[in-house]
Coordinates of C-alpha atoms and ligand atoms in Angstrom, one line a residue:
M1 CA -86.1 141.2 19.5
A2 CA -87.7 137.8 20.1
D3 CA -87.1 138.4 23.8
G4 CA -89.8 140.7 23.8
S5 CA -87.7 144.0 25.0
G6 CA -88.0 145.4 22.0
Y7 CA -91.3 144.8 21.7
K8 CA -92.5 146.3 25.5
R9 CA -90.9 149.3 24.3
A10 CA -92.7 149.9 21.3
R11 CA -96.1 148.9 22.8
R12 CA -95.7 151.6 25.7
T13 CA -95.0 154.4 22.7
K14 CA -96.9 153.2 20.0
A15 CA -99.8 151.2 20.5
P16 CA -103.2 153.1 19.2
R17 CA -106.0 153.2 22.1
V18 CA -108.5 150.1 22.1
S19 CA -112.1 151.0 21.6
M20 CA -113.3 150.1 25.0
S21 CA -116.3 148.3 24.1
S22 CA -117.1 145.2 22.6
G23 CA -120.8 145.5 22.4
N24 CA -121.3 142.9 25.4
L25 CA -121.4 144.6 28.7
T26 CA -120.1 141.4 30.4
A27 CA -117.2 141.1 28.0
D28 CA -116.6 144.6 28.4
R29 CA -116.4 144.3 32.4
R30 CA -114.1 141.1 31.4
F31 CA -112.0 143.0 29.6
A32 CA -111.9 146.0 31.9
Y33 CA -110.6 143.7 34.8
G34 CA -107.7 142.7 32.3
Q35 CA -106.4 145.9 31.4
M36 CA -106.7 146.6 34.9
L37 CA -104.5 143.4 35.7
R38 CA -102.4 144.3 32.9
E39 CA -101.4 147.9 34.0
N40 CA -100.5 146.5 37.5
G41 CA -97.9 144.4 35.7
D42 CA -100.0 141.0 35.6
A43 CA -99.8 140.5 32.0
A44 CA -100.6 136.7 32.1
G45 CA -103.5 137.1 34.9
A46 CA -104.5 139.5 32.3
A47 CA -104.3 137.2 29.2
E48 CA -106.7 134.8 31.0
V49 CA -109.2 137.7 31.5
I50 CA -108.8 138.9 28.3
A51 CA -109.6 135.8 27.0
Q52 CA -112.6 134.9 28.7
A53 CA -114.1 138.1 27.6
L54 CA -113.2 137.3 24.1
E55 CA -115.3 133.8 24.4
L56 CA -118.3 136.2 24.6
A57 CA -117.2 138.3 21.6
P58 CA -114.8 136.9 19.3
A59 CA -115.1 139.1 16.5
W60 CA -114.2 142.5 18.8
A61 CA -110.8 142.8 16.7
E62 CA -109.7 145.4 18.8
G63 CA -109.8 143.0 21.9
R64 CA -107.9 140.1 20.5
F65 CA -105.1 142.7 19.6
A66 CA -105.0 143.6 23.1
L67 CA -105.0 139.7 23.7
A68 CA -102.3 139.3 21.5
E69 CA -100.4 141.8 23.3
T70 CA -100.4 140.6 26.7
L71 CA -99.8 137.6 25.7
A72 CA -96.5 138.8 23.9
E73 CA -95.8 140.4 27.7
S74 CA -96.0 137.5 29.2
G75 CA -93.4 135.8 26.8
R76 CA -96.1 133.6 25.1
T77 CA -94.7 134.2 21.3
D78 CA -96.4 131.8 19.7
A79 CA -100.0 132.0 21.2
A80 CA -99.2 136.0 21.0
S81 CA -98.5 135.5 16.9
A82 CA -101.4 133.3 16.5
E83 CA -103.6 136.0 18.4
Y84 CA -102.1 139.2 16.2
R85 CA -103.0 136.7 12.8
A86 CA -106.6 136.4 14.1
Y87 CA -106.5 140.0 14.6
L88 CA -105.5 140.6 11.0
V89 CA -108.4 138.5 10.0
L90 CA -111.1 140.6 11.6
D91 CA -109.2 144.2 10.3
P92 CA -107.4 143.2 7.4
A93 CA -106.2 146.8 6.9
D94 CA -104.3 146.5 10.2
S95 CA -105.1 149.9 11.9
M96 CA -103.8 148.5 15.3
G97 CA -100.0 147.4 13.5
A98 CA -100.4 143.7 14.2
S99 CA -97.9 142.9 11.1
I100 CA -95.4 145.2 12.9
R101 CA -96.0 143.3 16.2
L102 CA -95.1 140.1 14.4
A103 CA -92.4 141.7 12.5
L104 CA -90.9 142.8 16.1
L105 CA -92.0 139.6 18.0
G106 CA -89.7 137.7 15.0
S107 CA -92.6 135.7 14.0
D108 CA -92.8 137.5 10.3
T109 CA -91.1 139.2 7.9
P110 CA -91.6 142.9 8.1
P111 CA -94.2 144.8 6.0
A112 CA -92.9 146.8 2.9
T113 CA -94.4 150.1 4.7
V114 CA -96.3 151.1 7.9
P115 CA -99.8 150.2 7.5
E116 CA -101.8 153.1 6.0
A117 CA -104.6 152.3 8.4
Y118 CA -102.2 152.1 11.2
V119 CA -100.3 155.4 10.5
R120 CA -103.9 157.3 9.8
R121 CA -104.8 155.8 13.2
L122 CA -101.7 156.6 15.3
F123 CA -101.6 160.5 13.5
D124 CA -105.4 161.2 13.8
E125 CA -105.0 160.2 17.8
Y126 CA -101.8 162.4 18.0
A127 CA -102.5 165.8 15.9
P128 CA -104.1 167.8 18.6
R129 CA -100.9 167.4 20.7
F130 CA -98.5 166.8 17.7
D131 CA -96.6 170.2 17.4
K132 CA -96.1 170.6 21.4
S133 CA -95.3 167.4 21.6
L134 CA -92.7 167.3 18.8
V135 CA -91.2 170.5 19.2
D136 CA -91.0 170.3 23.2
R137 CA -90.6 166.8 24.2
L138 CA -88.9 165.5 21.3
A139 CA -86.7 168.0 20.3
Y140 CA -87.7 167.6 16.7
R141 CA -85.8 170.1 14.2
A142 CA -86.0 168.6 10.7
P143 CA -88.0 171.3 9.1
E144 CA -85.2 173.9 10.3
A145 CA -82.4 171.3 8.9
L146 CA -84.3 170.9 5.5
R147 CA -85.0 174.6 5.2
A148 CA -81.0 175.6 6.2
A149 CA -79.7 173.1 3.3
V150 CA -82.4 173.9 0.9
G151 CA -81.4 177.2 1.3
A152 CA -77.9 177.0 0.6
I153 CA -78.5 175.4 -3.0
P154 CA -77.1 178.6 -4.9
T155 CA -80.2 178.6 -7.1
G156 CA -80.9 182.4 -6.7
R157 CA -84.7 181.9 -7.2
K158 CA -87.6 181.8 -5.2
Y159 CA -89.5 178.2 -5.8
T160 CA -92.4 177.9 -8.1
A161 CA -94.3 175.0 -6.5
T162 CA -93.2 173.0 -3.5
L163 CA -95.0 169.6 -2.7
D164 CA -94.9 168.5 1.3
L165 CA -95.0 164.9 1.2
G166 CA -96.7 163.7 4.7
C167 CA -96.7 167.6 5.6
G168 CA -98.5 166.5 9.3
T169 CA -99.8 169.6 11.1
G170 CA -97.5 172.0 8.8
L171 CA -94.3 172.4 10.4
A172 CA -92.1 172.0 7.2
G173 CA -94.8 174.2 5.9
A174 CA -94.1 176.6 7.7
A175 CA -90.5 176.3 7.4
F176 CA -90.5 176.3 3.5
R177 CA -93.3 179.0 3.1
S178 CA -91.3 181.8 2.1
M179 CA -89.3 180.3 0.0
T180 CA -91.8 179.1 -2.7
E181 CA -94.7 181.0 -4.6
W182 CA -97.4 177.5 -4.3
L183 CA -97.3 175.2 -1.2
E184 CA -99.1 172.1 -1.3
G185 CA -99.2 169.3 1.4
V186 CA -100.6 165.7 1.5
D187 CA -100.7 163.4 4.6
L188 CA -102.8 160.1 5.3
S189 CA -104.2 161.7 8.2
P190 CA -107.4 163.8 8.1
R191 CA -106.6 164.8 11.7
M192 CA -103.0 166.4 10.9
V193 CA -104.3 167.7 8.0
G194 CA -107.5 169.3 9.7
E195 CA -104.5 171.3 12.3
A196 CA -102.4 172.6 8.9
R197 CA -105.3 173.9 7.6
R198 CA -106.3 176.1 10.4
K199 CA -102.4 177.3 10.0
K200 CA -103.7 178.8 6.5
I201 CA -100.1 178.6 5.2
Y202 CA -100.6 175.8 2.3
D203 CA -102.0 176.8 -1.0
H204 CA -103.7 173.5 -1.4
L205 CA -103.8 170.5 0.7
A206 CA -105.1 166.9 0.5
V207 CA -105.7 163.8 2.5
G208 CA -104.3 160.5 0.8
D209 CA -101.2 158.3 0.7
M210 CA -98.1 160.7 -0.8
S211 CA -96.7 158.3 -3.7
E212 CA -100.7 158.2 -5.4
H213 CA -100.8 161.5 -4.9
L214 CA -97.7 162.3 -7.0
R215 CA -98.7 159.7 -9.7
A216 CA -102.1 161.6 -9.9
A217 CA -100.7 165.3 -9.8
T218 CA -101.3 167.2 -12.9
R219 CA -98.5 169.4 -12.2
H220 CA -94.4 168.9 -12.1
F221 CA -92.8 170.5 -8.8
D222 CA -88.9 172.1 -8.5
L223 CA -89.1 171.5 -4.7
V224 CA -90.2 168.4 -2.9
V225 CA -90.0 167.8 1.1
A226 CA -90.2 165.0 3.3
A227 CA -89.8 165.8 7.2
D228 CA -89.4 162.9 9.0
V229 CA -92.1 160.8 6.9
L230 CA -89.9 158.4 4.8
V231 CA -89.3 156.8 8.0
Y232 CA -92.9 154.9 7.6
V233 CA -91.6 153.4 4.1
G234 CA -89.6 150.6 4.0
A235 CA -88.3 150.0 0.4
L236 CA -88.0 153.8 -1.2
D237 CA -88.0 152.8 -4.8
D238 CA -91.6 153.5 -5.3
I239 CA -91.8 157.0 -3.8
F240 CA -88.2 157.9 -5.3
R241 CA -89.8 157.0 -8.7
A242 CA -93.1 159.1 -8.0
V243 CA -91.2 161.7 -6.7
R244 CA -88.8 161.8 -9.9
G245 CA -92.0 161.4 -12.3
K246 CA -93.4 165.1 -10.8
T247 CA -89.9 166.8 -10.2
T248 CA -88.7 169.4 -12.8
D249 CA -85.4 168.9 -14.2
D250 CA -84.1 171.5 -12.3
G251 CA -85.8 170.6 -9.2
V252 CA -85.0 169.4 -5.2
F253 CA -85.9 166.5 -3.3
A254 CA -85.0 167.1 0.1
F255 CA -85.8 164.9 3.1
T256 CA -84.7 163.6 6.4
V257 CA -84.6 159.5 7.6
Q258 CA -83.5 157.6 10.6
R259 CA -80.1 156.5 9.9
H260 CA -79.2 152.5 9.3
D261 CA -75.9 151.2 10.3
G262 CA -75.9 148.3 8.1
E263 CA -76.9 147.4 4.4
D264 CA -80.4 148.8 3.1
F265 CA -83.3 149.0 5.6
M266 CA -84.6 147.7 9.0
L267 CA -88.0 148.1 10.9
G268 CA -87.1 149.5 14.2
T269 CA -88.7 148.9 17.6
E270 CA -90.2 152.5 17.5
H271 CA -91.6 151.2 14.3
R272 CA -90.0 153.5 12.1
Y273 CA -87.5 152.2 9.4
R274 CA -84.1 153.0 10.0
H275 CA -82.4 153.5 6.1
G276 CA -78.8 153.0 5.6
R277 CA -76.8 155.6 3.4
N278 CA -75.8 153.2 0.6
Y279 CA -79.3 152.2 0.2
I280 CA -80.7 155.7 0.0
A281 CA -77.8 156.5 -2.7
A282 CA -78.3 153.2 -4.6
C283 CA -82.1 154.1 -4.9
A284 CA -81.4 157.3 -6.0
T285 CA -79.7 156.7 -8.8
A286 CA -81.9 154.0 -9.7
N287 CA -84.3 156.3 -9.9
G288 CA -83.0 159.2 -11.9
F289 CA -81.5 161.1 -9.1
A290 CA -77.9 162.5 -7.8
V291 CA -76.8 162.8 -4.3
A292 CA -76.0 166.5 -3.4
R293 CA -75.8 165.9 0.3
L294 CA -76.1 162.6 2.3
D295 CA -75.4 164.4 5.7
D296 CA -75.6 162.9 9.1
G297 CA -77.4 164.8 11.9
V298 CA -79.9 164.4 14.8
F299 CA -83.2 165.6 14.0
R300 CA -85.4 164.1 17.1
H301 CA -85.3 162.7 20.2
E302 CA -86.6 159.2 21.3
G303 CA -87.0 158.2 24.6
G304 CA -84.7 161.5 25.8
A305 CA -81.7 160.0 23.7
D306 CA -80.7 161.6 20.1
V307 CA -82.1 159.5 17.4
P308 CA -79.3 159.4 14.2
G309 CA -80.6 160.7 11.3
L310 CA -79.7 161.1 7.5
L311 CA -80.9 164.7 5.7
A312 CA -80.2 164.2 1.9
V313 CA -80.5 166.8 -1.1
L314 CA -81.3 164.9 -4.3
R315 CA -81.1 166.4 -7.9
P316 CA -82.3 165.3 -11.1
L317 CA -80.1 163.4 -13.1
A318 CA -78.8 165.2 -16.0
Ligands
LIG1 C1 -93.5 162.6 12.2 S1 -95.1 163.2 11.5 C2 -94.3 164.7 10.2 C3 -95.1 165.7 9.8 C4 -94.3 166.3 8.9 N1 -93.6 166.1 8.0 C5 -93.7 167.4 10.3 O1 -92.3 167.5 10.1 O2 -94.1 168.1 11.1 C6 -95.3 161.5 9.8 C7 -96.5 162.2 9.0 O3 -96.2 161.3 8.0 C8 -97.7 161.0 7.6 N2 -97.3 159.8 6.8 C9 -96.9 158.5 6.8 N3 -97.0 157.5 5.7 C10 -97.3 158.6 4.8 C11 -97.7 158.0 3.6 N4 -97.5 157.4 3.0 N5 -98.6 159.2 3.0 C12 -98.9 160.5 3.2 N6 -98.3 160.9 4.6 C13 -98.0 159.8 5.5 C14 -98.6 160.6 8.7 O4 -99.4 160.8 8.7 C15 -97.6 162.1 9.4 O5 -98.3 163.3 9.5

């Protein structure tokens, strides 16, 4: 990863847009020229010009992030890392994902989860085209696969209360609507929740972090689903514990993740975590769940290729 190739791939797919205004007209003009050089493949020239722009607007967080990006693209890892760190001082919430970049450059350990502010920003930008992009372009099928797996459990009943973690625009909610009396969704991105709200399939929707939502919940759920969401979380203990705390003893927790073929979990170049089969099983047991299913599958594409995934169905330990 330290050769920068994974880093470049990640930038192409996952960089939030830089707001073009620094508040200084001359800095903006220099920055625009730097961006043009960058688009034309002259990362070293771009870095020089963007650095000049930042001399006029040193506290412009997004400009500094762009400088770090161009330095990384031109192979100047140490200088890039210093600029990412300077960006983090200006924006500690890390809405551009600098901590992920530092990890991909090999300059830092990966953050425990993808930063909330970055997820929110990414999905707020993505929301209006999310459904079309995922279903048409990325062949996304986690909701259908989860529905089939949950439908195969011989409970012989409709679920009383379902919580859709990281509900996004409601693709999983739509798949589960007919299986449950009450359908609740939570997501970090207000715009994703706005899209879900327009579909009128949920009984309740909330904007926020899923673990916090679970801890604050006043009801228990007999079905909790997380379709393509735990990929934004590295260590799963906290969320598994939170889910178990609000799952009924006859409940079901079903989710998909990206598969890691080693131990534990790793941060991939696509800015998503991949989890190992043994890790998931160990985390489940440690947090009061038994593994009913842990199946290999492909639930989406990325860059035209299949993404190896795992589909898990957990049941509370007796
Ligand atoms: C790839 S989308 C999947 C959306 C939906 N589950 C589906 O199947 O279409 C991932 C969603 O997870 C949300 N998300 C990521 N981390 C989250 C967290 N900690 N709490 C709540 N939502 C989160 C994102 O905002 C995004 O909408």
